[in-house]
mmCIF file of C-alpha atoms and ligand atoms in Angstrom:
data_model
loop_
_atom_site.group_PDB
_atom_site.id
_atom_site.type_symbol
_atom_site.label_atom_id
_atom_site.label_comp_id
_atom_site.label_asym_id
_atom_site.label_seq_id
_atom_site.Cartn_x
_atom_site.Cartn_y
_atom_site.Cartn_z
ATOM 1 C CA UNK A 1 52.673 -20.289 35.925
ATOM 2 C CA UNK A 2 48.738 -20.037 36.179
ATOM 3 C CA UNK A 3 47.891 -16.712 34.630
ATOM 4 C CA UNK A 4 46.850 -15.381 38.281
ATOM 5 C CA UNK A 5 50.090 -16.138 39.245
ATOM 6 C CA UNK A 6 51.032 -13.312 36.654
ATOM 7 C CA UNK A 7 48.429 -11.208 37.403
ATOM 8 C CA UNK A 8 49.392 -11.024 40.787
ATOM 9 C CA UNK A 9 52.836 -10.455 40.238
ATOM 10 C CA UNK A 10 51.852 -7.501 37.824
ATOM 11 C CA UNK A 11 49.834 -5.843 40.294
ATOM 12 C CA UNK A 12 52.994 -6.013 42.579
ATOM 13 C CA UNK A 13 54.790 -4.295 40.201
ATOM 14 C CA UNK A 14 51.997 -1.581 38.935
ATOM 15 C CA UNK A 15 51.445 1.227 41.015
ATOM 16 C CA UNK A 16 47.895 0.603 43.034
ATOM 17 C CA UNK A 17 45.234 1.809 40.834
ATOM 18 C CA UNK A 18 42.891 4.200 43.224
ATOM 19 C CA UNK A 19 38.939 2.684 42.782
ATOM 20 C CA UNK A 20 36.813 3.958 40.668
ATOM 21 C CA UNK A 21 33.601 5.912 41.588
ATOM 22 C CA UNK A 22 30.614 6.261 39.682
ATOM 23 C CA UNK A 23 27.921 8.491 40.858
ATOM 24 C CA UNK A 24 25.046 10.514 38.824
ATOM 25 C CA UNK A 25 22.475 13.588 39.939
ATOM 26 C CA UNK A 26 19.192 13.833 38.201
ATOM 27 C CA UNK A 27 18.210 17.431 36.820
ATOM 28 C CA UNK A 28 14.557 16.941 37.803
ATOM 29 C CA UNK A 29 14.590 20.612 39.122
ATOM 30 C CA UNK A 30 16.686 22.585 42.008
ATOM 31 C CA UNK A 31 18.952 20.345 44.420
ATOM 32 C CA UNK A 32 17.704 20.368 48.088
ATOM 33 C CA UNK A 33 19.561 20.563 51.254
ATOM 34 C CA UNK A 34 19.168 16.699 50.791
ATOM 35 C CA UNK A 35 20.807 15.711 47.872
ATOM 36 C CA UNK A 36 23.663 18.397 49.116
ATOM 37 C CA UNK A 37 24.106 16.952 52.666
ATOM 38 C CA UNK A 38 23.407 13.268 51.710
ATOM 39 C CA UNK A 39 25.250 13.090 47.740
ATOM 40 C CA UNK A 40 26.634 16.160 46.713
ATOM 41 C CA UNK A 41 29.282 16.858 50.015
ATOM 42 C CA UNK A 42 30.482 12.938 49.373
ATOM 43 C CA UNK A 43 30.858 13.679 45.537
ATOM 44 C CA UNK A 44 33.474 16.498 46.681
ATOM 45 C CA UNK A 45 35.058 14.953 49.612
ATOM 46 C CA UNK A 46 36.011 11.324 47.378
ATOM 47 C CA UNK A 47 37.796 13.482 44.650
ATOM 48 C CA UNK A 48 41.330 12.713 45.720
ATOM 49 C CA UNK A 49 40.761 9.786 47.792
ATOM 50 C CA UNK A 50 39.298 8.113 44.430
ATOM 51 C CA UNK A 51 39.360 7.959 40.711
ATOM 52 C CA UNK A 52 35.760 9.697 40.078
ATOM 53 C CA UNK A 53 33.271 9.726 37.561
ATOM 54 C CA UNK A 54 30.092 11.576 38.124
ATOM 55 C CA UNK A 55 27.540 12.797 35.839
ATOM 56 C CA UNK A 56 24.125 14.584 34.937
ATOM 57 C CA UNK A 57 21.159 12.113 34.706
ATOM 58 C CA UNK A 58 19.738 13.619 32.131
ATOM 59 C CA UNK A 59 18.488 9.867 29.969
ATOM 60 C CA UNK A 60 16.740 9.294 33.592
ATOM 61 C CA UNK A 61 15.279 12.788 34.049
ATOM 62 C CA UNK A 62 12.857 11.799 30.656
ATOM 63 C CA UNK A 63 11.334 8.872 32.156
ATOM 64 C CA UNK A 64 8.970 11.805 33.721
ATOM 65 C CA UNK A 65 7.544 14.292 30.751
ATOM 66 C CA UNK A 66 9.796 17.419 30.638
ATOM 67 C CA UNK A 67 9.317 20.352 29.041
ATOM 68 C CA UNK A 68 12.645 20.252 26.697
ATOM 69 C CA UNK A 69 13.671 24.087 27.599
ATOM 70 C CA UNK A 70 13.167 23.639 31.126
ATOM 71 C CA UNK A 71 15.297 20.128 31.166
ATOM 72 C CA UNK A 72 18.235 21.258 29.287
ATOM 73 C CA UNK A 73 18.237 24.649 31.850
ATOM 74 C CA UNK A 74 17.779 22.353 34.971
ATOM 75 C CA UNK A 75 20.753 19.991 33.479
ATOM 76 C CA UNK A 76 23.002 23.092 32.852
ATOM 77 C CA UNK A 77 22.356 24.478 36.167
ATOM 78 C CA UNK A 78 22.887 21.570 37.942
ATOM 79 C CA UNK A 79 26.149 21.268 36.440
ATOM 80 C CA UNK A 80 27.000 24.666 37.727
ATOM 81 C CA UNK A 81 25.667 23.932 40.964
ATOM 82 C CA UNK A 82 27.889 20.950 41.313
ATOM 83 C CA UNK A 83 31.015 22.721 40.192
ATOM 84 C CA UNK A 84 29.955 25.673 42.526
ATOM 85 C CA UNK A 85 29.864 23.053 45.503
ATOM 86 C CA UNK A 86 33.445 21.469 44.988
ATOM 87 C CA UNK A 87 33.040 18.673 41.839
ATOM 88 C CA UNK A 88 36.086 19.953 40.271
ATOM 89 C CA UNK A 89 36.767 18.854 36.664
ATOM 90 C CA UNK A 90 40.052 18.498 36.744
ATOM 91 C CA UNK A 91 40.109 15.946 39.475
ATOM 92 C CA UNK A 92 36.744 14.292 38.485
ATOM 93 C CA UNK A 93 35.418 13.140 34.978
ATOM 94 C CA UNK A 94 32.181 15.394 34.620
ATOM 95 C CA UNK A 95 29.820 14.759 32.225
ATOM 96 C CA UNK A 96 26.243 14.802 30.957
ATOM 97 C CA UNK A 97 24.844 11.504 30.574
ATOM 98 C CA UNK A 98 23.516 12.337 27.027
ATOM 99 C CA UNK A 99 26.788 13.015 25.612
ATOM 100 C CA UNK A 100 28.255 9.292 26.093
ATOM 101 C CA UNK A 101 26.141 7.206 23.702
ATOM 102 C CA UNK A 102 27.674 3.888 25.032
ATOM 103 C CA UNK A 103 25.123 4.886 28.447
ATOM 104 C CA UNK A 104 22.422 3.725 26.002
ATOM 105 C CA UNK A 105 24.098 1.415 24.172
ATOM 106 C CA UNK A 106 24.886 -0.823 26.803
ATOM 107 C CA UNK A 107 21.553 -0.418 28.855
ATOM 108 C CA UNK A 108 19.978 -2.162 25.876
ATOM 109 C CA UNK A 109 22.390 -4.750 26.163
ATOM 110 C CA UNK A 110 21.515 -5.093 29.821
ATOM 111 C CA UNK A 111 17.591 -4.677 29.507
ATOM 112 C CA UNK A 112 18.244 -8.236 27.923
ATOM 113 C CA UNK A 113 19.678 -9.477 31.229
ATOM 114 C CA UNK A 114 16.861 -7.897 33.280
ATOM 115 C CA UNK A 115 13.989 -9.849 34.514
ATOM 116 C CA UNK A 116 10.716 -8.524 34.511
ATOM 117 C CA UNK A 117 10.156 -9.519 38.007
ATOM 118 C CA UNK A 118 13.403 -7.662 39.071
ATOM 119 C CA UNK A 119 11.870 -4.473 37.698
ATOM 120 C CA UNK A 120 8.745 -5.237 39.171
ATOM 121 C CA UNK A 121 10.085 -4.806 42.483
ATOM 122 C CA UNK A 122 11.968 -1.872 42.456
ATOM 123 C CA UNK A 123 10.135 0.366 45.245
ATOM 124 C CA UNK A 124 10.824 3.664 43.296
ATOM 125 C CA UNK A 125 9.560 2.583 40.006
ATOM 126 C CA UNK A 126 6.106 1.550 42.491
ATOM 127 C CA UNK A 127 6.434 5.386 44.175
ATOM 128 C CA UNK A 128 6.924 7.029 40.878
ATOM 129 C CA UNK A 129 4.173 4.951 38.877
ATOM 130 C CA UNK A 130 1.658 5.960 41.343
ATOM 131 C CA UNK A 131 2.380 9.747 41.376
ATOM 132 C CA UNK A 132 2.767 9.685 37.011
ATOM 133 C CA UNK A 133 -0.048 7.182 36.707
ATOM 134 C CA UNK A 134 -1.108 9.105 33.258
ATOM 135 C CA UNK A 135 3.019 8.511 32.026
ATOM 136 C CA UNK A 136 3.789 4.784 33.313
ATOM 137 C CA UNK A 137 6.261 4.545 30.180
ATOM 138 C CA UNK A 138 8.705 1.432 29.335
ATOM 139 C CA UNK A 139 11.579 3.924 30.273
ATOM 140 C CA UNK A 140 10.280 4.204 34.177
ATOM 141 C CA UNK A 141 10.117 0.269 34.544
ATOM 142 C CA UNK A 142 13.792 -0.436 32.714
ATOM 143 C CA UNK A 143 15.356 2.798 34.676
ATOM 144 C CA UNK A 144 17.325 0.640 36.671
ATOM 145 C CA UNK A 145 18.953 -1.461 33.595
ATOM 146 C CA UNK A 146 20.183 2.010 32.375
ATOM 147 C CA UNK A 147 21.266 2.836 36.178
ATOM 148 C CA UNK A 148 23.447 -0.187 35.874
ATOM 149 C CA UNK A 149 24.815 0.759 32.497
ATOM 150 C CA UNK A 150 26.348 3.848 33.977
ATOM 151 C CA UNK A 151 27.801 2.512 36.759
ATOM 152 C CA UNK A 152 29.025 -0.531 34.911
ATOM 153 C CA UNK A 153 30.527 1.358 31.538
ATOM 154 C CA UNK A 154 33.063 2.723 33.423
ATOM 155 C CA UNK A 155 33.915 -0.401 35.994
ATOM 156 C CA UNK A 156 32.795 1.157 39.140
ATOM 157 C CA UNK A 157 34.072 -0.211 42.564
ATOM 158 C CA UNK A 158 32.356 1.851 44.568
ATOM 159 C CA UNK A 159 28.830 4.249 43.779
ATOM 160 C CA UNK A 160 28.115 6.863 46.550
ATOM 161 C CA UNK A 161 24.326 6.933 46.951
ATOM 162 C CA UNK A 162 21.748 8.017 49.469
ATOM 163 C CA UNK A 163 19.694 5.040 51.102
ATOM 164 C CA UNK A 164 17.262 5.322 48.647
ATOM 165 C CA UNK A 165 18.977 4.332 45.705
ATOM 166 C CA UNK A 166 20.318 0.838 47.570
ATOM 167 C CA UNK A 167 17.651 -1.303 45.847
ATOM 168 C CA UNK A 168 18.908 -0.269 42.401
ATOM 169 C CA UNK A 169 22.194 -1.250 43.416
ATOM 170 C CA UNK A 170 21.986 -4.692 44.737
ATOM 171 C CA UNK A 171 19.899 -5.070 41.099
ATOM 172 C CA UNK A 172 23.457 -3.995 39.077
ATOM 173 C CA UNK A 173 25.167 -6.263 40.932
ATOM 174 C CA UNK A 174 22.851 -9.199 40.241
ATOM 175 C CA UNK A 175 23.221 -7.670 36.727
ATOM 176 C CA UNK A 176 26.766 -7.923 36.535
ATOM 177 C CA UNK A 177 27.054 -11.325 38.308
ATOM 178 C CA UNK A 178 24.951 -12.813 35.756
ATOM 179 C CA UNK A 179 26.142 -11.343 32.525
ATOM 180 C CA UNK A 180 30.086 -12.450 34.075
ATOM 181 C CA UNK A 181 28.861 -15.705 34.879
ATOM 182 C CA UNK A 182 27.978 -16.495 31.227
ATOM 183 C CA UNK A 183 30.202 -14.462 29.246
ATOM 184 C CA UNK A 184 33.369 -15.290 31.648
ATOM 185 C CA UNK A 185 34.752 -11.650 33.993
ATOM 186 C CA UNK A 186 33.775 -8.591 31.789
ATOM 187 C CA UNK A 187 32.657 -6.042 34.428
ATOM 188 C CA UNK A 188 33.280 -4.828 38.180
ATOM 189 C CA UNK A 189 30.605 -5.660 40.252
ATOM 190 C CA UNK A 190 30.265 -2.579 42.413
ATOM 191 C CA UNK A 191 29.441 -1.904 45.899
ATOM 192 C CA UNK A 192 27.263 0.581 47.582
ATOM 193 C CA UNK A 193 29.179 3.555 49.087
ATOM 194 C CA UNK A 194 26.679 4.764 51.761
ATOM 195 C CA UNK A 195 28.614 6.874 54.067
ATOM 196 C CA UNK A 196 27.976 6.160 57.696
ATOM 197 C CA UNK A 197 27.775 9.660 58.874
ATOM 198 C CA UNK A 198 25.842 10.572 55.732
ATOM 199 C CA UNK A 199 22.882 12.519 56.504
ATOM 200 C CA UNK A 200 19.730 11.611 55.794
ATOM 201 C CA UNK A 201 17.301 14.484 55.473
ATOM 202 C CA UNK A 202 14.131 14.416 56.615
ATOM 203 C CA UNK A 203 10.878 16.622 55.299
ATOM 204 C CA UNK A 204 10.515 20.037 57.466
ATOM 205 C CA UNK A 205 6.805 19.371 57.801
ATOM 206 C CA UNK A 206 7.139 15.505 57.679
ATOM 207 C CA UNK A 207 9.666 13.772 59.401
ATOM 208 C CA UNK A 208 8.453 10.772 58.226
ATOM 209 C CA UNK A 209 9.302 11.596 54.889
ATOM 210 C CA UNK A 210 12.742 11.766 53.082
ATOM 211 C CA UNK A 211 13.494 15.419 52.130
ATOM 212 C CA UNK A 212 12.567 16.134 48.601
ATOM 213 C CA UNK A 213 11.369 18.367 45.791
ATOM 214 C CA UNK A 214 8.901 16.841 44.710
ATOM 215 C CA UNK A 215 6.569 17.524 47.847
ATOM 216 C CA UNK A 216 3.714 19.800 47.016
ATOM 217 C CA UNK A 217 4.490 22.713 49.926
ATOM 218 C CA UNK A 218 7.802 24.500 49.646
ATOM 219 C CA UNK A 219 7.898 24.947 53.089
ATOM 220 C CA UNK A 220 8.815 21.250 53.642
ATOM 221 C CA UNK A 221 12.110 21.435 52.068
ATOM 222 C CA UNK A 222 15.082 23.848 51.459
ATOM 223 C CA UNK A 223 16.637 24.466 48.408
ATOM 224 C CA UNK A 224 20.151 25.065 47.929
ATOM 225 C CA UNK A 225 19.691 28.390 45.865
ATOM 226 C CA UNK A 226 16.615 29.513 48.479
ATOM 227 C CA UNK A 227 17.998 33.197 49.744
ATOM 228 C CA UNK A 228 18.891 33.388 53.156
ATOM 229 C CA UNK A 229 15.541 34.979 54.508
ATOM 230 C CA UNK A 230 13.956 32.152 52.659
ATOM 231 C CA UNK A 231 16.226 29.370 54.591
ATOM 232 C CA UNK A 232 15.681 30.778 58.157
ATOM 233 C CA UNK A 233 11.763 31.411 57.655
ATOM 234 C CA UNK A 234 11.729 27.937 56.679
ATOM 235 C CA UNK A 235 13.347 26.457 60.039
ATOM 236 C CA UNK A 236 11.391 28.709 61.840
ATOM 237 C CA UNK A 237 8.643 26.721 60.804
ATOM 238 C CA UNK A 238 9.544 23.678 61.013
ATOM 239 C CA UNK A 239 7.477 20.920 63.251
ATOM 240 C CA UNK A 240 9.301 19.886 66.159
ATOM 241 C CA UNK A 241 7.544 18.540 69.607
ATOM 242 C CA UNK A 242 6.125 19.986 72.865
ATOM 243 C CA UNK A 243 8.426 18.543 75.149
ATOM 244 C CA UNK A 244 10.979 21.721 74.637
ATOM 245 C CA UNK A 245 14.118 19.897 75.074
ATOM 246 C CA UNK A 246 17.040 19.842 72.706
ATOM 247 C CA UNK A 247 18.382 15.989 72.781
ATOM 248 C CA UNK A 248 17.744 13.184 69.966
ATOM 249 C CA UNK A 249 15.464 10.625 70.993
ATOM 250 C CA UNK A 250 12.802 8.070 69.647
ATOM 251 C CA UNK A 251 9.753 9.392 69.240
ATOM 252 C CA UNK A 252 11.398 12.882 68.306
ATOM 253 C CA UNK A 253 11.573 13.054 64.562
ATOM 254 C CA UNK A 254 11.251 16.571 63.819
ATOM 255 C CA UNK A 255 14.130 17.470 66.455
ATOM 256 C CA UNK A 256 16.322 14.906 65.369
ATOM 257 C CA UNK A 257 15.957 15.999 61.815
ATOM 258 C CA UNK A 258 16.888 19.260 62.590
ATOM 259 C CA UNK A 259 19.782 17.929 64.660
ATOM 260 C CA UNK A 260 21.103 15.580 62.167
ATOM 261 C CA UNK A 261 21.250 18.948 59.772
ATOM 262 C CA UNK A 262 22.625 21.132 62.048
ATOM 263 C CA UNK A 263 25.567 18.063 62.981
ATOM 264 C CA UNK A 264 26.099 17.629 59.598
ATOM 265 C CA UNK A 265 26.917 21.506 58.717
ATOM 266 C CA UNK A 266 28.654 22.464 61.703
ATOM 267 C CA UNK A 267 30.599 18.513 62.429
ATOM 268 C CA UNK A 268 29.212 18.933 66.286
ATOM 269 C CA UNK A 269 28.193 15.660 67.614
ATOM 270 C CA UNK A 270 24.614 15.429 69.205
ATOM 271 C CA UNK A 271 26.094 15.608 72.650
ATOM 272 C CA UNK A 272 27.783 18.596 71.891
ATOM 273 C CA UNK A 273 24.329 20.127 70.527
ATOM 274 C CA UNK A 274 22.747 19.078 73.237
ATOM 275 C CA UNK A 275 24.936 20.446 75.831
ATOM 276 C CA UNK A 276 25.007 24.001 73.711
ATOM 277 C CA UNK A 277 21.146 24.619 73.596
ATOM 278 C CA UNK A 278 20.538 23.014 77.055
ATOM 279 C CA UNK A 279 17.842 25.442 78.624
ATOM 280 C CA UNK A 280 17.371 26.949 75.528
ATOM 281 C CA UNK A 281 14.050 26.689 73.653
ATOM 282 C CA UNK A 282 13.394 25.720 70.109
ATOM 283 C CA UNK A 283 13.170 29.058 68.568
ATOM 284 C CA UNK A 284 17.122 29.772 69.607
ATOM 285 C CA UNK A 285 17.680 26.285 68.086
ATOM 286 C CA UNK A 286 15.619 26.678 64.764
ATOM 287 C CA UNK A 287 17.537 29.900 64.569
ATOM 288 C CA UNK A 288 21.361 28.384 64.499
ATOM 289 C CA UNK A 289 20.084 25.366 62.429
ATOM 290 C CA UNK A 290 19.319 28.122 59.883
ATOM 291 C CA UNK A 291 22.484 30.165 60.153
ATOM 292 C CA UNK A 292 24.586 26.890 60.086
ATOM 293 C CA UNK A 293 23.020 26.161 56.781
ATOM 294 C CA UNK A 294 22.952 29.724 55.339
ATOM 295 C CA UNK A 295 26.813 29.383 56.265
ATOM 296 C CA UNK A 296 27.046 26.204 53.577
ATOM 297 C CA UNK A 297 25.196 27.428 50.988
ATOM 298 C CA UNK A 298 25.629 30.973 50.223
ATOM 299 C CA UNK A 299 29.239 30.293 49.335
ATOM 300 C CA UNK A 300 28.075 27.682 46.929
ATOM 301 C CA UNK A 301 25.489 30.452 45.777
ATOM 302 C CA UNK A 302 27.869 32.935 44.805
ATOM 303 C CA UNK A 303 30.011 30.805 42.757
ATOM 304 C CA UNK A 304 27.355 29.192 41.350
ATOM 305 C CA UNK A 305 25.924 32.875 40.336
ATOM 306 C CA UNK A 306 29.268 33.916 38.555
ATOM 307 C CA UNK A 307 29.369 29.987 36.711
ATOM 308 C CA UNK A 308 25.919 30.406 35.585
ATOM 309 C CA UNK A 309 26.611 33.856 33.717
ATOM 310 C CA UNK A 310 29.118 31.623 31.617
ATOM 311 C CA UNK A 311 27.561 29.147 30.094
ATOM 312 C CA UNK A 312 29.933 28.395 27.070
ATOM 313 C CA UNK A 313 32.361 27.874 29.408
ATOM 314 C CA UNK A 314 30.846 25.039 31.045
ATOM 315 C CA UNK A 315 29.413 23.775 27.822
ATOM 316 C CA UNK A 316 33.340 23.660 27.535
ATOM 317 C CA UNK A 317 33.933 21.550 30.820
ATOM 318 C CA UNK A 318 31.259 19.162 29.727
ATOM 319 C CA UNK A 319 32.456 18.739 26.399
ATOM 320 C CA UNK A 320 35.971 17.796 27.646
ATOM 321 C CA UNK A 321 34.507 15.713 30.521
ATOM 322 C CA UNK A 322 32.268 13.883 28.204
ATOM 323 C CA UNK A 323 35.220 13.049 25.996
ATOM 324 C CA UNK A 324 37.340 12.095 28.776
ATOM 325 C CA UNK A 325 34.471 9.567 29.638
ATOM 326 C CA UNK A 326 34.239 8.069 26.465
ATOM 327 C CA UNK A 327 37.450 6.936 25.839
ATOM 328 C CA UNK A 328 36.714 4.762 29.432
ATOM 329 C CA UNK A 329 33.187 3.954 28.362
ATOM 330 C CA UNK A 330 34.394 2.589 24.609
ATOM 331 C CA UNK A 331 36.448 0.010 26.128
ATOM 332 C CA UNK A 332 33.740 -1.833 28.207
ATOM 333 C CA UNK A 333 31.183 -1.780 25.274
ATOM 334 C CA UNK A 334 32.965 -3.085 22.685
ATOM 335 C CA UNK A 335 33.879 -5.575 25.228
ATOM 336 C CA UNK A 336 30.800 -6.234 25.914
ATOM 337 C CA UNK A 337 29.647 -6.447 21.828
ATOM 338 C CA UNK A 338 32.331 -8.590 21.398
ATOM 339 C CA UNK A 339 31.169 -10.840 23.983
ATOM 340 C CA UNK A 340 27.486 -11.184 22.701
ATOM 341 C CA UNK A 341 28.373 -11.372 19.343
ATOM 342 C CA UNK A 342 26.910 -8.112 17.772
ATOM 343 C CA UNK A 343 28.435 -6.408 14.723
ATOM 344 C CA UNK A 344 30.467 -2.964 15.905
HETATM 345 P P1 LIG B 1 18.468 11.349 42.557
HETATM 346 O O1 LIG B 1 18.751 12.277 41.446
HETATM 347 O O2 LIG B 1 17.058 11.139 42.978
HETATM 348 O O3 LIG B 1 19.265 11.780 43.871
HETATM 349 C C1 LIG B 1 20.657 12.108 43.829
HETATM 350 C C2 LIG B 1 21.352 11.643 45.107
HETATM 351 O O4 LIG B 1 20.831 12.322 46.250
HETATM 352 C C3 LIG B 1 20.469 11.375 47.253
HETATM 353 N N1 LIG B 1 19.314 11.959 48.014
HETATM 354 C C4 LIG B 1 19.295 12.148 49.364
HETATM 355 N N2 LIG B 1 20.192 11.854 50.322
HETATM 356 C C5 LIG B 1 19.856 12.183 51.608
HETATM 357 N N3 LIG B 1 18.688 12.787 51.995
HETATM 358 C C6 LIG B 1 17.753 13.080 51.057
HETATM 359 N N4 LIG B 1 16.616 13.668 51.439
HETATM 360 C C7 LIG B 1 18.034 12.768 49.662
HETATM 361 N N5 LIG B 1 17.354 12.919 48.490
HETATM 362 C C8 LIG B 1 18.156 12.424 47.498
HETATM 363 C C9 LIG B 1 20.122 10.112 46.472
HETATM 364 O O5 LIG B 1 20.254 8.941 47.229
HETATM 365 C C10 LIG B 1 21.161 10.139 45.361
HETATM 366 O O6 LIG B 1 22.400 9.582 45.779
HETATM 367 N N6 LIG B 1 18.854 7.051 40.029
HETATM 368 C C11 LIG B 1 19.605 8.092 40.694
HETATM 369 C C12 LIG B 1 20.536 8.829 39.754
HETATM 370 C C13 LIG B 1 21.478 7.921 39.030
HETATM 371 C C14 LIG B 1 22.586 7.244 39.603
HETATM 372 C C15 LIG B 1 23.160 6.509 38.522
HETATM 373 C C16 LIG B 1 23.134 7.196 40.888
HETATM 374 C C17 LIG B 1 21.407 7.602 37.720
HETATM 375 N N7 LIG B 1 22.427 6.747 37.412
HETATM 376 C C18 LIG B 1 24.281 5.704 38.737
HETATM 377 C C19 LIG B 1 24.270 6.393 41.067
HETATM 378 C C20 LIG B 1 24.809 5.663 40.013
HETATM 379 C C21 LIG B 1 18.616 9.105 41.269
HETATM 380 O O7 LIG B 1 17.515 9.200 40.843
HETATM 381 O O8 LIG B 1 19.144 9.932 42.234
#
């Protein structure tokens, strides 16, 4: 008997193992109604469909200067904030990214099977170069060998991501594929989890630009801790188009953006939408896309309040989620030492 034969007959026997998820947030500041619609929602909804790991980016936050108060506060409160919106630690490994050493350990490991034309390509390390062109550090460039040390530690088969984080995927599979290929099968080589009905949100102001934090006016994006008054000033002035019609068409970015929101918090399909505001003009419209979303978040803002008051306790959930992760993350690097020949 070949020893597929065996392993076949084995997984017969064994109980199907659920796949494995790996997914990760930075703590570059607050979350915005993007990373909620587009990650965070998925995070919560694969919980006990799959087997999931998900952490705090906090190794990938530094690649930008922080100020070291301000980054361990953003990391703590985006742990709360992810707890507050569903991530529930005793479903889910959760984690800070810091607290595993083998995340390091083994994006060394893979920096050495990274080619320097690989890295070169990577459209955010471009983006992010040009906005930190004082701070184009060795960390930025290699960001996406770490990337693939995260997902790879803990043998990923699937890694929820927006859109934007594709190009770094296809990388840790190439990654993977190569260090298997000469070492013989050591990891799982993952595949992008990009949900079809995931939204993708756009810039209030902008269409033409993904939602994000990072834009200088705070009037182009929504937070998820902005206060209610804050979120439906914010729709109000959002750009839409002069043709007054509720419907999503080419050519109609700002509507469809606010459609593709107002779908995603309320599950109404664009005919649906389009049928309810028929007649209506875009101030009524702005007005429910606001309420819909005050209706998501200010649960999440409550509980995230009363979890933020507490901090030992989630020190505590981290702690316990970081050991958790270890035990999974120990096995695939001193695999992987073992493999290359380096002294544990
Ligand atoms: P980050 O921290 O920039 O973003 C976190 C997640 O939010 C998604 N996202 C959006 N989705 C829809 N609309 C938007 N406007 C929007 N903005 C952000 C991103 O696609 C992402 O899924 N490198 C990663 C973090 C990371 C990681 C990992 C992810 C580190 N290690 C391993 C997966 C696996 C990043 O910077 O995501």
């Amino acid at each position: 008997m070949t020893n597929t034969e065996v392993n076949n007959q084995g997984a017969q026997e064994a109980p199907a193992r659920k796949k494995r998820i790996f997914s990760a947030i930075q703590p570059s500041g607050q979350m915005t109604l993007g990373n909620y619609l587009g990650a965070i929602r998925n995070w919560v909804e694969m919980q006990d469909e799959f087997d999931c790991v998900y952490a705090t980016a906090n190794l990938h936050a530094i690649t930008v200067r922080q100020d070291p108060k301000k980054l361990k506060e953003n990391t703590l409160n985006l742990f709360a904030l992810l707890i507050a919106s569903g991530v529930d630690p005793e479903k889910s490994i959760f984690f800070h990214q810091s607290q595993v050493a083998a995340h390091a350990e083994l994006a060394w490991v893979l920096g050495t099977f990274t080619q320097f034309g690989e890295l070169s390509r990577m459209t955010q390390f471009k983006d992010k170069s040009a906005r930190h062109a004082d701070n184009i550090n060795a960390g930025l460039f290699t960001y996406p060998s770490l990337m693939a040390a995260d997902i790879l530690l803990y043998q990923a088969d699937l890694v929820p991501v927006g859109e934007d984080q594709k190009q770094h995927l296809e990388l840790t599979r190439d990654i993977a594929e190569r260090f298997n290929g000469i070492y013989g099968k050591t990891f799982v080589v993952p595949e992008p989890y990009i949900k079809k009905n995931a939204a993708r949100v756009r810039n209030l102001l902008d269409p033409s630009k993904k939602m994000s934090k990072s834009d200088q006016n705070t009037k182009s994006y929504i937070l998820m801790v902005d206060e209610p008054a804050t979120i439906m000033k914010k729709f109000r002035s959002a750009v839409t188009d002069s043709e007054a019609c509720v419907r999503y068409a080419e050519g109609k970015d700002g509507i469809n953006n606010l459609m593709e929101i107002y779908s995603a918090c309320t599950g109404k399909s664009y005919e649906q939408i389009e049928d309810e505001f028929r007649g209506k003009g875009y101030g009524d419209f702005k007005n429910a896309v606001g309420e819909a979303v005050v209706a998501v978040l200010e649960p999440i803002q409550i509980r995230y309040k009363e979890l933020i008051s507490d901090k030992k306790y989630l020190d505590e959930l981290a702690r316990n989620g970081a050991a958790s992760a270890e035990r999974l993350a120990k096995r695939t690097i001193e695999k992987v030492y073992k493999k290359v020949g380096l002294v544990r």
